[in-house]
PDB file of C-alpha atoms in Angstrom:
ATOM      1  CA  UNK Q   1       0.000   0.000   0.000  1.00 38.00           C
ATOM      2  CA  UNK Q   2       1.240   3.470  -0.890  1.00 41.00           C
ATOM      3  CA  UNK Q   3       1.120   5.846   2.061  1.00 46.00           C
ATOM      4  CA  UNK Q   4      -0.747   9.131   1.752  1.00 49.00           C
ATOM      5  CA  UNK Q   5       2.327  11.128   2.765  1.00 66.00           C
ATOM      6  CA  UNK Q   6       4.511   9.579   0.056  1.00 56.00           C
ATOM      7  CA  UNK Q   7       7.497  11.818  -0.437  1.00 86.00           C
ATOM      8  CA  UNK Q   8       9.618  10.187  -3.155  1.00 95.00           C
ATOM      9  CA  UNK Q   9       8.326   8.517  -6.317  1.00 96.00           C
ATOM     10  CA  UNK Q  10      11.005   6.340  -7.913  1.00 98.00           C
ATOM     11  CA  UNK Q  11      10.508   5.763 -11.638  1.00 98.00           C
ATOM     12  CA  UNK Q  12      12.379   2.996 -13.459  1.00 98.00           C
ATOM     13  CA  UNK Q  13      11.902   2.481 -17.232  1.00 97.00           C
ATOM     14  CA  UNK Q  14      12.531  -1.071 -18.435  1.00 97.00           C
ATOM     15  CA  UNK Q  15      12.759  -3.284 -21.474  1.00 94.00           C
ATOM     16  CA  UNK Q  16      14.081  -6.847 -21.130  1.00 94.00           C
ATOM     17  CA  UNK Q  17      15.970  -6.073 -17.913  1.00 96.00           C
ATOM     18  CA  UNK Q  18      15.475  -9.378 -16.070  1.00 96.00           C
ATOM     19  CA  UNK Q  19      19.220  -9.621 -15.419  1.00 94.00           C
ATOM     20  CA  UNK Q  20      19.349  -6.230 -13.672  1.00 94.00           C
ATOM     21  CA  UNK Q  21      15.975  -5.079 -12.370  1.00 97.00           C
ATOM     22  CA  UNK Q  22      15.874  -7.210  -9.213  1.00 98.00           C
ATOM     23  CA  UNK Q  23      19.164  -5.822  -7.923  1.00 96.00           C
ATOM     24  CA  UNK Q  24      17.954  -2.294  -8.642  1.00 97.00           C
ATOM     25  CA  UNK Q  25      14.620  -2.746  -6.852  1.00 98.00           C
ATOM     26  CA  UNK Q  26      16.188  -4.546  -3.895  1.00 98.00           C
ATOM     27  CA  UNK Q  27      18.498  -1.588  -3.360  1.00 97.00           C
ATOM     28  CA  UNK Q  28      15.446   0.681  -3.228  1.00 97.00           C
ATOM     29  CA  UNK Q  29      13.730  -1.543  -0.683  1.00 96.00           C
ATOM     30  CA  UNK Q  30      16.848  -1.422   1.518  1.00 96.00           C
ATOM     31  CA  UNK Q  31      16.810   2.371   1.808  1.00 94.00           C
ATOM     32  CA  UNK Q  32      17.167   3.665   5.363  1.00 84.00           C
ATOM     33  CA  UNK Q  33      14.752   6.582   5.526  1.00 82.00           C
ATOM     34  CA  UNK Q  34      14.816   9.113   8.336  1.00 70.00           C
ATOM     35  CA  UNK Q  35      11.521  10.607   7.201  1.00 68.00           C
ATOM     36  CA  UNK Q  36       8.926  10.339   4.484  1.00 68.00           C
ATOM     37  CA  UNK Q  37       8.107   7.311   2.376  1.00 89.00           C
ATOM     38  CA  UNK Q  38       8.690   5.994  -1.128  1.00 94.00           C
ATOM     39  CA  UNK Q  39       6.745   4.455  -3.977  1.00 95.00           C
ATOM     40  CA  UNK Q  40       8.293   2.433  -6.795  1.00 97.00           C
ATOM     41  CA  UNK Q  41       6.906   2.771 -10.315  1.00 98.00           C
ATOM     42  CA  UNK Q  42       8.287   0.531 -13.054  1.00 98.00           C
ATOM     43  CA  UNK Q  43       7.291   1.484 -16.598  1.00 98.00           C
ATOM     44  CA  UNK Q  44       7.850  -1.420 -18.967  1.00 97.00           C
ATOM     45  CA  UNK Q  45       7.841  -1.370 -22.770  1.00 94.00           C
ATOM     46  CA  UNK Q  46       6.425  -4.838 -23.489  1.00 93.00           C
ATOM     47  CA  UNK Q  47       9.433  -6.812 -22.283  1.00 94.00           C
ATOM     48  CA  UNK Q  48       9.867 -10.242 -23.841  1.00 94.00           C
ATOM     49  CA  UNK Q  49      11.472 -11.737 -20.732  1.00 96.00           C
ATOM     50  CA  UNK Q  50      10.582 -11.906 -17.010  1.00 97.00           C
ATOM     51  CA  UNK Q  51      11.172  -8.232 -16.261  1.00 97.00           C
ATOM     52  CA  UNK Q  52       7.543  -7.512 -15.335  1.00 97.00           C
ATOM     53  CA  UNK Q  53       7.221 -10.667 -13.231  1.00 97.00           C
ATOM     54  CA  UNK Q  54      10.268  -9.663 -11.194  1.00 98.00           C
ATOM     55  CA  UNK Q  55       9.188  -6.020 -10.949  1.00 98.00           C
ATOM     56  CA  UNK Q  56       5.771  -6.971  -9.584  1.00 98.00           C
ATOM     57  CA  UNK Q  57       7.450  -8.522  -6.538  1.00 97.00           C
ATOM     58  CA  UNK Q  58       8.896  -5.176  -5.488  1.00 97.00           C
ATOM     59  CA  UNK Q  59       7.152  -2.270  -7.217  1.00 98.00           C
ATOM     60  CA  UNK Q  60       4.004  -0.494  -6.075  1.00 96.00           C
ATOM     61  CA  UNK Q  61       2.998  -0.110  -9.708  1.00 97.00           C
ATOM     62  CA  UNK Q  62       4.122  -1.804 -12.898  1.00 98.00           C
ATOM     63  CA  UNK Q  63       2.860   0.083 -15.930  1.00 98.00           C
ATOM     64  CA  UNK Q  64       3.002  -1.142 -19.511  1.00 96.00           C
ATOM     65  CA  UNK Q  65       3.391   1.063 -22.580  1.00 95.00           C
ATOM     66  CA  UNK Q  66       3.321   0.075 -26.233  1.00 90.00           C
ATOM     67  CA  UNK Q  67       5.855   2.587 -27.524  1.00 81.00           C
ATOM     68  CA  UNK Q  68       9.518   2.276 -26.638  1.00 77.00           C
ATOM     69  CA  UNK Q  69      11.655   5.140 -25.439  1.00 87.00           C
ATOM     70  CA  UNK Q  70      12.927   6.106 -22.003  1.00 93.00           C
ATOM     71  CA  UNK Q  71      11.558   9.653 -22.238  1.00 94.00           C
ATOM     72  CA  UNK Q  72       7.991   8.487 -22.748  1.00 95.00           C
ATOM     73  CA  UNK Q  73       8.360   5.826 -20.063  1.00 96.00           C
ATOM     74  CA  UNK Q  74       9.544   8.392 -17.523  1.00 98.00           C
ATOM     75  CA  UNK Q  75       6.829  10.883 -18.462  1.00 98.00           C
ATOM     76  CA  UNK Q  76       4.151   8.183 -18.111  1.00 98.00           C
ATOM     77  CA  UNK Q  77       5.558   7.242 -14.716  1.00 98.00           C
ATOM     78  CA  UNK Q  78       5.437  10.833 -13.507  1.00 98.00           C
ATOM     79  CA  UNK Q  79       1.769  11.129 -14.438  1.00 98.00           C
ATOM     80  CA  UNK Q  80       1.037   8.288 -12.008  1.00 97.00           C
ATOM     81  CA  UNK Q  81       3.456   9.474  -9.324  1.00 97.00           C
ATOM     82  CA  UNK Q  82       2.205  10.787  -5.980  1.00 93.00           C
ATOM     83  CA  UNK Q  83       5.465  12.052  -4.530  1.00 94.00           C
ATOM     84  CA  UNK Q  84       6.553  15.666  -4.413  1.00 94.00           C
ATOM     85  CA  UNK Q  85      10.090  14.472  -5.197  1.00 96.00           C
ATOM     86  CA  UNK Q  86      10.805  12.289  -8.240  1.00 98.00           C
ATOM     87  CA  UNK Q  87      13.805   9.988  -8.587  1.00 98.00           C
ATOM     88  CA  UNK Q  88      14.672   8.599 -12.018  1.00 98.00           C
ATOM     89  CA  UNK Q  89      16.752   5.425 -12.055  1.00 97.00           C
ATOM     90  CA  UNK Q  90      18.175   3.272 -14.802  1.00 95.00           C
ATOM     91  CA  UNK Q  91      17.243  -0.391 -14.382  1.00 96.00           C
ATOM     92  CA  UNK Q  92      20.901  -1.405 -14.066  1.00 94.00           C
ATOM     93  CA  UNK Q  93      21.620   0.997 -11.194  1.00 95.00           C
ATOM     94  CA  UNK Q  94      22.047   0.043  -7.531  1.00 96.00           C
ATOM     95  CA  UNK Q  95      21.624   2.641  -4.784  1.00 97.00           C
ATOM     96  CA  UNK Q  96      23.715   2.988  -1.654  1.00 95.00           C
ATOM     97  CA  UNK Q  97      21.525   2.269   1.391  1.00 94.00           C
ATOM     98  CA  UNK Q  98      21.262   5.929   2.433  1.00 95.00           C
ATOM     99  CA  UNK Q  99      20.973   7.379  -1.082  1.00 96.00           C
ATOM    100  CA  UNK Q 100      17.449   8.772  -0.705  1.00 94.00           C
ATOM    101  CA  UNK Q 101      18.121  10.256   2.737  1.00 92.00           C
ATOM    102  CA  UNK Q 102      21.184  12.041   1.356  1.00 94.00           C
ATOM    103  CA  UNK Q 103      19.295  13.216  -1.720  1.00 94.00           C
ATOM    104  CA  UNK Q 104      16.460  14.598   0.404  1.00 93.00           C
ATOM    105  CA  UNK Q 105      18.975  16.504   2.520  1.00 92.00           C
ATOM    106  CA  UNK Q 106      19.874  18.466  -0.614  1.00 95.00           C
ATOM    107  CA  UNK Q 107      16.217  19.298  -1.253  1.00 94.00           C
ATOM    108  CA  UNK Q 108      16.006  20.899   2.199  1.00 90.00           C
ATOM    109  CA  UNK Q 109      17.187  23.994   0.332  1.00 94.00           C
ATOM    110  CA  UNK Q 110      14.013  25.318  -1.312  1.00 93.00           C
ATOM    111  CA  UNK Q 111      16.061  26.723  -4.206  1.00 96.00           C
ATOM    112  CA  UNK Q 112      17.266  23.248  -5.231  1.00 97.00           C
ATOM    113  CA  UNK Q 113      15.150  21.745  -8.022  1.00 97.00           C
ATOM    114  CA  UNK Q 114      17.343  18.885  -9.290  1.00 98.00           C
ATOM    115  CA  UNK Q 115      19.927  16.599  -7.652  1.00 98.00           C
ATOM    116  CA  UNK Q 116      22.222  14.092  -9.338  1.00 96.00           C
ATOM    117  CA  UNK Q 117      23.734  11.259  -7.355  1.00 95.00           C
ATOM    118  CA  UNK Q 118      27.444  10.440  -7.324  1.00 92.00           C
ATOM    119  CA  UNK Q 119      27.928   7.616  -9.842  1.00 88.00           C
ATOM    120  CA  UNK Q 120      30.445   4.765  -9.909  1.00 83.00           C
ATOM    121  CA  UNK Q 121      30.799   1.607 -12.001  1.00 72.00           C
ATOM    122  CA  UNK Q 122      29.867  -1.850 -10.739  1.00 63.00           C
ATOM    123  CA  UNK Q 123      31.913  -4.471 -12.550  1.00 53.00           C
ATOM    124  CA  UNK Q 124      35.611  -5.176 -12.672  1.00 53.00           C
ATOM    125  CA  UNK Q 125      37.041  -5.019 -16.186  1.00 49.00           C
ATOM    126  CA  UNK Q 126      40.429  -5.464 -17.821  1.00 54.00           C
ATOM    127  CA  UNK Q 127      43.346  -3.291 -16.704  1.00 48.00           C
ATOM    128  CA  UNK Q 128      42.923  -0.618 -19.378  1.00 49.00           C
ATOM    129  CA  UNK Q 129      39.124  -0.508 -19.143  1.00 53.00           C
ATOM    130  CA  UNK Q 130      39.360  -0.288 -15.343  1.00 58.00           C
ATOM    131  CA  UNK Q 131      41.657   2.703 -15.775  1.00 56.00           C
ATOM    132  CA  UNK Q 132      39.218   4.278 -18.226  1.00 55.00           C
ATOM    133  CA  UNK Q 133      36.364   3.461 -15.827  1.00 57.00           C
ATOM    134  CA  UNK Q 134      38.096   5.351 -13.015  1.00 60.00           C
ATOM    135  CA  UNK Q 135      38.678   8.426 -15.156  1.00 59.00           C
ATOM    136  CA  UNK Q 136      35.255   8.134 -16.820  1.00 60.00           C
ATOM    137  CA  UNK Q 137      33.231   8.294 -13.627  1.00 66.00           C
ATOM    138  CA  UNK Q 138      35.486  10.862 -12.000  1.00 69.00           C
ATOM    139  CA  UNK Q 139      35.141  12.960 -15.143  1.00 72.00           C
ATOM    140  CA  UNK Q 140      31.387  12.362 -15.345  1.00 76.00           C
ATOM    141  CA  UNK Q 141      30.820  13.449 -11.745  1.00 75.00           C
ATOM    142  CA  UNK Q 142      33.150  16.440 -12.034  1.00 81.00           C
ATOM    143  CA  UNK Q 143      31.519  17.644 -15.253  1.00 82.00           C
ATOM    144  CA  UNK Q 144      28.074  17.296 -13.688  1.00 83.00           C
ATOM    145  CA  UNK Q 145      29.131  19.231 -10.574  1.00 84.00           C
ATOM    146  CA  UNK Q 146      31.002  21.952 -12.479  1.00 86.00           C
ATOM    147  CA  UNK Q 147      28.293  22.559 -15.069  1.00 88.00           C
ATOM    148  CA  UNK Q 148      25.698  22.678 -12.289  1.00 87.00           C
ATOM    149  CA  UNK Q 149      27.663  25.403 -10.514  1.00 90.00           C
ATOM    150  CA  UNK Q 150      27.932  27.310 -13.805  1.00 90.00           C
ATOM    151  CA  UNK Q 151      24.171  27.146 -14.339  1.00 89.00           C
ATOM    152  CA  UNK Q 152      23.937  24.647 -17.207  1.00 86.00           C
ATOM    153  CA  UNK Q 153      23.851  21.208 -15.519  1.00 89.00           C
ATOM    154  CA  UNK Q 154      24.761  18.197 -17.657  1.00 86.00           C
ATOM    155  CA  UNK Q 155      23.215  15.382 -15.628  1.00 87.00           C
ATOM    156  CA  UNK Q 156      22.710  11.759 -16.692  1.00 85.00           C
ATOM    157  CA  UNK Q 157      19.531  10.090 -15.429  1.00 86.00           C
ATOM    158  CA  UNK Q 158      21.377   7.120 -13.973  1.00 90.00           C
ATOM    159  CA  UNK Q 159      20.145   8.428 -10.611  1.00 95.00           C
ATOM    160  CA  UNK Q 160      18.616  11.885 -10.850  1.00 97.00           C
ATOM    161  CA  UNK Q 161      16.025  13.454  -8.541  1.00 97.00           C
ATOM    162  CA  UNK Q 162      13.871  16.538  -9.020  1.00 98.00           C
ATOM    163  CA  UNK Q 163      10.823  18.343  -7.690  1.00 97.00           C
ATOM    164  CA  UNK Q 164       7.659  17.125  -9.382  1.00 97.00           C
ATOM    165  CA  UNK Q 165       6.190  20.622  -9.620  1.00 97.00           C
ATOM    166  CA  UNK Q 166       9.259  21.881 -11.494  1.00 98.00           C
ATOM    167  CA  UNK Q 167       9.324  18.772 -13.710  1.00 98.00           C
ATOM    168  CA  UNK Q 168       5.789  19.635 -14.790  1.00 98.00           C
ATOM    169  CA  UNK Q 169       6.708  23.295 -15.221  1.00 98.00           C
ATOM    170  CA  UNK Q 170       9.494  22.521 -17.724  1.00 98.00           C
ATOM    171  CA  UNK Q 171       7.441  19.928 -19.609  1.00 97.00           C
ATOM    172  CA  UNK Q 172       9.288  16.770 -18.571  1.00 97.00           C
ATOM    173  CA  UNK Q 173      11.467  14.760 -20.954  1.00 96.00           C
ATOM    174  CA  UNK Q 174      11.590  15.479 -24.682  1.00 92.00           C
ATOM    175  CA  UNK Q 175      10.126  12.342 -26.283  1.00 91.00           C
ATOM    176  CA  UNK Q 176      11.526  13.267 -29.704  1.00 86.00           C
ATOM    177  CA  UNK Q 177      15.123  12.647 -28.555  1.00 82.00           C
ATOM    178  CA  UNK Q 178      16.563   9.138 -28.898  1.00 75.00           C
ATOM    179  CA  UNK Q 179      19.657  10.057 -26.869  1.00 76.00           C
ATOM    180  CA  UNK Q 180      20.749  12.994 -24.692  1.00 80.00           C
ATOM    181  CA  UNK Q 181      17.194  13.381 -23.392  1.00 89.00           C
ATOM    182  CA  UNK Q 182      18.653  13.445 -19.877  1.00 90.00           C
ATOM    183  CA  UNK Q 183      21.035  16.290 -20.728  1.00 86.00           C
ATOM    184  CA  UNK Q 184      18.248  18.251 -22.417  1.00 89.00           C
ATOM    185  CA  UNK Q 185      16.076  17.759 -19.329  1.00 94.00           C
ATOM    186  CA  UNK Q 186      18.727  18.843 -16.821  1.00 93.00           C
ATOM    187  CA  UNK Q 187      19.472  21.945 -18.890  1.00 92.00           C
ATOM    188  CA  UNK Q 188      15.789  22.916 -18.664  1.00 95.00           C
ATOM    189  CA  UNK Q 189      15.840  22.362 -14.905  1.00 97.00           C
ATOM    190  CA  UNK Q 190      18.933  24.540 -14.597  1.00 96.00           C
ATOM    191  CA  UNK Q 191      17.062  27.465 -16.114  1.00 96.00           C
ATOM    192  CA  UNK Q 192      14.444  27.560 -13.347  1.00 96.00           C
ATOM    193  CA  UNK Q 193      16.369  26.669 -10.202  1.00 97.00           C
ATOM    194  CA  UNK Q 194      19.487  25.371  -8.499  1.00 97.00           C
ATOM    195  CA  UNK Q 195      20.895  21.978  -9.523  1.00 97.00           C
ATOM    196  CA  UNK Q 196      23.685  20.112  -7.760  1.00 96.00           C
ATOM    197  CA  UNK Q 197      25.545  16.817  -7.399  1.00 95.00           C
ATOM    198  CA  UNK Q 198      25.368  15.147  -3.985  1.00 95.00           C
ATOM    199  CA  UNK Q 199      28.660  13.393  -3.244  1.00 93.00           C
ATOM    200  CA  UNK Q 200      26.978  11.619  -0.337  1.00 95.00           C
ATOM    201  CA  UNK Q 201      24.171  10.146  -2.500  1.00 96.00           C
ATOM    202  CA  UNK Q 202      26.107   7.299  -4.106  1.00 94.00           C
ATOM    203  CA  UNK Q 203      24.932   4.893  -6.795  1.00 94.00           C
ATOM    204  CA  UNK Q 204      26.563   2.165  -8.842  1.00 91.00           C
ATOM    205  CA  UNK Q 205      25.696   1.428 -12.437  1.00 88.00           C
ATOM    206  CA  UNK Q 206      26.349  -1.389 -14.883  1.00 81.00           C
ATOM    207  CA  UNK Q 207      29.147  -1.139 -17.403  1.00 70.00           C
ATOM    208  CA  UNK Q 208      27.465  -3.451 -19.899  1.00 64.00           C
ATOM    209  CA  UNK Q 209      27.857  -1.095 -22.867  1.00 62.00           C
ATOM    210  CA  UNK Q 210      31.478  -0.474 -21.946  1.00 58.00           C
ATOM    211  CA  UNK Q 211      32.123  -4.221 -21.796  1.00 58.00           C
ATOM    212  CA  UNK Q 212      30.402  -4.706 -25.130  1.00 62.00           C
ATOM    213  CA  UNK Q 213      31.885  -1.808 -27.104  1.00 59.00           C
ATOM    214  CA  UNK Q 214      34.875  -0.590 -25.118  1.00 58.00           C
ATOM    215  CA  UNK Q 215      35.241   2.730 -23.319  1.00 60.00           C
ATOM    216  CA  UNK Q 216      36.807   4.676 -26.198  1.00 61.00           C
ATOM    217  CA  UNK Q 217      34.140   3.645 -28.701  1.00 65.00           C
ATOM    218  CA  UNK Q 218      31.461   4.748 -26.243  1.00 63.00           C
ATOM    219  CA  UNK Q 219      33.166   8.103 -25.736  1.00 59.00           C
ATOM    220  CA  UNK Q 220      33.453   8.739 -29.468  1.00 64.00           C
ATOM    221  CA  UNK Q 221      29.844   7.741 -30.129  1.00 63.00           C
ATOM    222  CA  UNK Q 222      28.434   9.943 -27.383  1.00 62.00           C
ATOM    223  CA  UNK Q 223      30.640  12.895 -28.292  1.00 63.00           C
ATOM    224  CA  UNK Q 224      29.728  12.972 -31.967  1.00 66.00           C
ATOM    225  CA  UNK Q 225      26.039  12.409 -31.285  1.00 62.00           C
ATOM    226  CA  UNK Q 226      25.856  15.081 -28.578  1.00 60.00           C
ATOM    227  CA  UNK Q 227      27.534  17.405 -31.074  1.00 62.00           C
ATOM    228  CA  UNK Q 228      24.880  16.544 -33.680  1.00 63.00           C
ATOM    229  CA  UNK Q 229      21.978  17.018 -31.250  1.00 60.00           C
ATOM    230  CA  UNK Q 230      23.054  20.142 -29.344  1.00 60.00           C
ATOM    231  CA  UNK Q 231      25.310  21.965 -31.825  1.00 61.00           C
ATOM    232  CA  UNK Q 232      24.024  20.980 -35.264  1.00 61.00           C
ATOM    233  CA  UNK Q 233      20.430  20.468 -34.085  1.00 64.00           C
ATOM    234  CA  UNK Q 234      20.200  17.198 -36.003  1.00 62.00           C
ATOM    235  CA  UNK Q 235      18.961  13.742 -35.066  1.00 62.00           C
ATOM    236  CA  UNK Q 236      21.544  11.316 -33.606  1.00 57.00           C
ATOM    237  CA  UNK Q 237      22.927   8.314 -35.418  1.00 51.00           C
ATOM    238  CA  UNK Q 238      20.698   5.606 -33.968  1.00 48.00           C
ATOM    239  CA  UNK Q 239      23.030   2.789 -35.067  1.00 43.00           C
ATOM    240  CA  UNK Q 240      25.570   4.133 -32.557  1.00 42.00           C
ATOM    241  CA  UNK Q 241      23.058   3.461 -29.799  1.00 39.00           C
ATOM    242  CA  UNK Q 242      21.028   0.346 -30.636  1.00 41.00           C
ATOM    243  CA  UNK Q 243      19.920   0.138 -26.987  1.00 43.00           C
ATOM    244  CA  UNK Q 244      17.790   3.255 -27.552  1.00 41.00           C
ATOM    245  CA  UNK Q 245      15.626   1.155 -29.844  1.00 37.00           C
ATOM    246  CA  UNK Q 246      15.131  -1.449 -27.132  1.00 42.00           C
ATOM    247  CA  UNK Q 247      12.989   0.679 -24.877  1.00 43.00           C
TER     248      UNK Q 247
END
């Protein structure tokens, strides 16, 4: 049962995530909350595996949508959310046990509208990829923190929280974007309020795409597609990101 004073609505978009979703949802259930409550909303895009079956064991709501795309899934989840704070999670992300408490501490400042967690990688890789992993996540977190301080936050939605009222004010996620929808969203949030990275709100995410393609290939793909989307105002090369067609 969802409590009437629900404070945080956690929204997880999925498509064929049976290998990851249980670990993600378990980490949510293990949150040590000092106040408030949570609800878990999983928005699934017609998974062909046991994703929904697993999600139903943990989530307060499991919604199904016909169209694939993380932006639409998140927007649909928000429409059903009861919390004043929203937390968007990727299905392959695991939260530290006090993540939500630390995130809420940041929202104690009424000027704060969006908070990104501090992200690290889960798996051990080869020597070179482990080195790249270290620099990648340090760079990712530093870029997010620096751009937030400068007023144009570049936040991934691996673990990103925001105020529901402000989410609705800026129009949510752009469903026309196949990639970089998270960056576009955080930039909109940065125009209406304060955004920050909480070093104390830690989360760990899968490196499956790194293991599949290699760190450098991922960097090159994201760089050239972000350039196309934000500088040239063109659509991304979808073949660089086949996973965007999977949800």
